């Protein structure tokens, strides 16, 4: 795709990471990768560069490890996501296809994000059942329901509004989960 003056159009973040993942043979979208990472980071866990490259390749079901051309952007993805979710301005956003994409494509990406979050949250192994409050359990149940997606036969304004509300709910609750578990681990302990 080119702009009117024949310069290549700038890709969205979603398209950029989709292209990288697809060039490596990924079976999942970058929304799934972001969901997994945010779920993992939400527990207070962090990954080394090598761990992130291995975990992301495995989660996207790459046939091989990330190639040299893809490593730098994938490592940058980790840093960008961590910086964004930690930001004091709360401007974290879900990595979704543009609004120009078909509703089903956007809903599929959202479902993959929700499943990814649950998978990453569980993969950390850091949260004991006793640490899961009623609020946290409710959020996890919502993400589980979101992971199944919503099929809309007739896409209308209500479908679009519902999708926007679901994405915003996931965004806000992801921030809640991150701050809930990360701040809990940073509280000073009396000796």
Short mmCIF file of C-alpha atoms in Angstrom, two decimals:
data_model
loop_
_atom_site.label_atom_id
_atom_site.label_comp_id
_atom_site.label_asym_id
_atom_site.label_seq_id
_atom_site.Cartn_x
_atom_site.Cartn_y
_atom_site.Cartn_z
CA UNK A 1 0.00 0.00 0.00
CA UNK A 2 1.38 3.43 -0.89
CA UNK A 3 0.48 6.95 0.04
CA UNK A 4 -0.63 9.44 -2.64
CA UNK A 5 2.96 10.64 -3.08
CA UNK A 6 4.14 7.03 -3.69
CA UNK A 7 5.85 6.63 -0.32
CA UNK A 8 5.05 3.36 1.44
CA UNK A 9 2.22 3.82 3.92
CA UNK A 10 3.24 3.49 7.56
CA UNK A 11 2.13 0.18 9.03
CA UNK A 12 0.14 0.07 12.23
CA UNK A 13 1.86 -1.64 15.17
CA UNK A 14 -0.48 -4.58 14.71
CA UNK A 15 0.40 -4.92 11.02
CA UNK A 16 4.12 -4.49 11.69
CA UNK A 17 4.20 -7.30 14.24
CA UNK A 18 1.84 -9.42 12.14
CA UNK A 19 4.27 -9.18 9.24
CA UNK A 20 7.20 -10.13 11.46
CA UNK A 21 5.33 -13.06 12.99
CA UNK A 22 3.97 -14.29 9.65
CA UNK A 23 7.41 -14.10 8.05
CA UNK A 24 8.52 -16.57 10.72
CA UNK A 25 5.54 -18.90 10.23
CA UNK A 26 3.58 -17.89 13.34
CA UNK A 27 0.23 -19.53 13.95
CA UNK A 28 -1.08 -16.80 16.25
CA UNK A 29 -1.45 -13.04 15.99
CA UNK A 30 0.56 -10.33 17.73
CA UNK A 31 -2.55 -9.72 19.86
CA UNK A 32 -2.04 -13.20 21.34
CA UNK A 33 1.64 -12.42 21.95
CA UNK A 34 0.78 -9.13 23.66
CA UNK A 35 -1.91 -10.78 25.76
CA UNK A 36 0.52 -13.49 26.87
CA UNK A 37 3.20 -10.96 27.75
CA UNK A 38 0.85 -8.65 29.66
CA UNK A 39 -0.62 -11.60 31.55
CA UNK A 40 2.88 -12.75 32.46
CA UNK A 41 4.10 -9.28 33.45
CA UNK A 42 0.93 -8.69 35.47
CA UNK A 43 2.03 -11.33 37.95
CA UNK A 44 5.23 -9.44 38.72
CA UNK A 45 7.38 -11.82 36.69
CA UNK A 46 9.97 -10.55 34.23
CA UNK A 47 11.88 -12.28 31.44
CA UNK A 48 15.45 -12.04 30.25
CA UNK A 49 15.99 -11.32 26.56
CA UNK A 50 16.69 -14.99 25.89
CA UNK A 51 13.64 -16.13 27.84
CA UNK A 52 11.39 -13.68 25.98
CA UNK A 53 12.67 -14.76 22.58
CA UNK A 54 12.10 -18.41 23.51
CA UNK A 55 8.69 -17.89 25.15
CA UNK A 56 7.31 -15.70 22.37
CA UNK A 57 8.53 -18.09 19.67
CA UNK A 58 6.95 -21.01 21.49
CA UNK A 59 3.67 -19.19 22.15
CA UNK A 60 3.31 -18.15 18.51
CA UNK A 61 4.17 -21.74 17.51
CA UNK A 62 7.07 -20.67 15.31
CA UNK A 63 8.66 -23.60 13.49
CA UNK A 64 12.11 -22.24 14.42
CA UNK A 65 13.58 -19.61 16.73
CA UNK A 66 13.30 -15.95 15.78
CA UNK A 67 15.72 -15.12 12.98
CA UNK A 68 18.31 -12.38 13.40
CA UNK A 69 16.20 -9.88 11.46
CA UNK A 70 13.21 -10.41 13.79
CA UNK A 71 14.99 -10.52 17.15
CA UNK A 72 15.51 -6.79 17.58
CA UNK A 73 11.86 -5.79 16.92
CA UNK A 74 10.61 -8.63 19.16
CA UNK A 75 12.94 -7.55 21.97
CA UNK A 76 11.74 -3.98 21.42
CA UNK A 77 8.16 -5.23 21.68
CA UNK A 78 8.88 -6.56 25.19
CA UNK A 79 10.45 -3.29 26.31
CA UNK A 80 7.66 -1.19 24.76
CA UNK A 81 4.92 -3.26 26.39
CA UNK A 82 6.58 -3.20 29.80
CA UNK A 83 7.11 0.55 29.58
CA UNK A 84 3.52 1.13 28.45
CA UNK A 85 1.87 -1.03 31.13
CA UNK A 86 4.07 0.54 33.84
CA UNK A 87 3.37 4.08 32.67
CA UNK A 88 1.87 6.49 35.15
CA UNK A 89 -0.36 7.98 32.45
CA UNK A 90 -2.32 4.70 32.09
CA UNK A 91 -2.23 4.88 28.29
CA UNK A 92 -1.69 1.16 27.79
CA UNK A 93 -3.59 -0.06 24.71
CA UNK A 94 -4.41 -3.49 23.39
CA UNK A 95 -2.67 -4.42 20.16
CA UNK A 96 -5.64 -4.79 17.82
CA UNK A 97 -6.18 -4.60 14.06
CA UNK A 98 -7.37 -1.23 12.79
CA UNK A 99 -11.05 -0.34 12.76
CA UNK A 100 -10.93 -0.72 8.96
CA UNK A 101 -10.58 -4.49 9.34
CA UNK A 102 -13.64 -6.74 9.29
CA UNK A 103 -15.40 -7.15 12.61
CA UNK A 104 -14.63 -10.88 12.69
CA UNK A 105 -10.89 -10.22 12.25
CA UNK A 106 -10.90 -7.73 15.12
CA UNK A 107 -12.96 -10.03 17.33
CA UNK A 108 -10.60 -12.94 16.60
CA UNK A 109 -7.61 -10.80 17.62
CA UNK A 110 -9.43 -9.75 20.80
CA UNK A 111 -10.22 -13.37 21.63
CA UNK A 112 -6.57 -14.30 21.06
CA UNK A 113 -5.49 -11.43 23.32
CA UNK A 114 -7.76 -12.66 26.14
CA UNK A 115 -6.57 -16.27 25.80
CA UNK A 116 -2.99 -15.03 25.66
CA UNK A 117 -3.45 -13.06 28.87
CA UNK A 118 -4.76 -16.13 30.68
CA UNK A 119 -1.96 -18.30 29.32
CA UNK A 120 0.73 -15.79 30.30
CA UNK A 121 -0.79 -15.24 33.73
CA UNK A 122 -0.72 -18.97 34.36
CA UNK A 123 2.71 -19.53 32.77
CA UNK A 124 4.43 -17.30 35.30
CA UNK A 125 3.61 -19.72 38.12
CA UNK A 126 3.87 -16.83 40.57
CA UNK A 127 0.29 -16.39 41.72
CA UNK A 128 -1.01 -18.79 44.34
CA UNK A 129 -4.72 -19.54 44.53
CA UNK A 130 -4.81 -17.76 47.88
CA UNK A 131 -3.61 -14.56 46.14
CA UNK A 132 -6.61 -14.49 43.82
CA UNK A 133 -9.17 -12.10 45.25
CA UNK A 134 -12.81 -11.99 44.21
CA UNK A 135 -12.06 -9.06 41.89
CA UNK A 136 -9.17 -10.89 40.25
CA UNK A 137 -11.24 -14.05 39.81
CA UNK A 138 -14.02 -12.02 38.19
CA UNK A 139 -11.54 -10.50 35.72
CA UNK A 140 -10.08 -13.92 34.90
CA UNK A 141 -13.60 -15.22 34.26
CA UNK A 142 -14.28 -12.28 31.93
CA UNK A 143 -11.07 -12.99 30.00
CA UNK A 144 -12.07 -16.64 29.74
CA UNK A 145 -15.43 -15.63 28.27
CA UNK A 146 -13.72 -13.15 25.92
CA UNK A 147 -11.38 -15.88 24.70
CA UNK A 148 -14.35 -17.58 23.04
CA UNK A 149 -15.20 -14.48 21.05
CA UNK A 150 -18.53 -13.20 19.89
CA UNK A 151 -19.95 -14.02 16.53
CA UNK A 152 -22.14 -11.37 15.06
CA UNK A 153 -24.34 -12.30 12.13
CA UNK A 154 -25.33 -8.74 11.45
CA UNK A 155 -22.67 -6.21 12.28
CA UNK A 156 -24.27 -2.95 13.29
CA UNK A 157 -23.57 0.01 15.53
CA UNK A 158 -24.44 -2.06 18.60
CA UNK A 159 -21.87 -4.72 17.65
CA UNK A 160 -19.22 -2.08 17.12
CA UNK A 161 -20.10 -0.36 20.40
CA UNK A 162 -19.98 -3.68 22.26
CA UNK A 163 -16.58 -4.47 20.75
CA UNK A 164 -15.23 -1.06 21.78
CA UNK A 165 -16.57 -1.54 25.31
CA UNK A 166 -15.04 -5.03 25.58
CA UNK A 167 -11.63 -3.79 24.46
CA UNK A 168 -11.79 -0.89 26.91
CA UNK A 169 -12.86 -3.25 29.71
CA UNK A 170 -9.92 -5.54 28.93
CA UNK A 171 -7.54 -2.58 28.83
CA UNK A 172 -8.64 -1.20 32.20
CA UNK A 173 -8.73 -4.59 33.90
CA UNK A 174 -5.27 -5.46 32.52
CA UNK A 175 -3.98 -2.28 34.16
CA UNK A 176 -5.76 -3.26 37.38
CA UNK A 177 -4.21 -6.73 37.32
CA UNK A 178 -0.74 -5.33 36.64
CA UNK A 179 -0.90 -2.78 39.45
CA UNK A 180 -2.62 -5.17 41.86
CA UNK A 181 0.11 -7.81 41.71
CA UNK A 182 3.12 -5.62 41.00
CA UNK A 183 2.44 -3.15 43.80
CA UNK A 184 1.63 -5.95 46.22
CA UNK A 185 5.10 -7.37 45.63
CA UNK A 186 6.79 -3.98 46.07
CA UNK A 187 5.23 -3.09 49.40
CA UNK A 188 7.85 -2.88 52.14
CA UNK A 189 7.81 -5.71 54.62
CA UNK A 190 8.49 -5.25 58.31
CA UNK A 191 11.26 -7.40 59.71
#
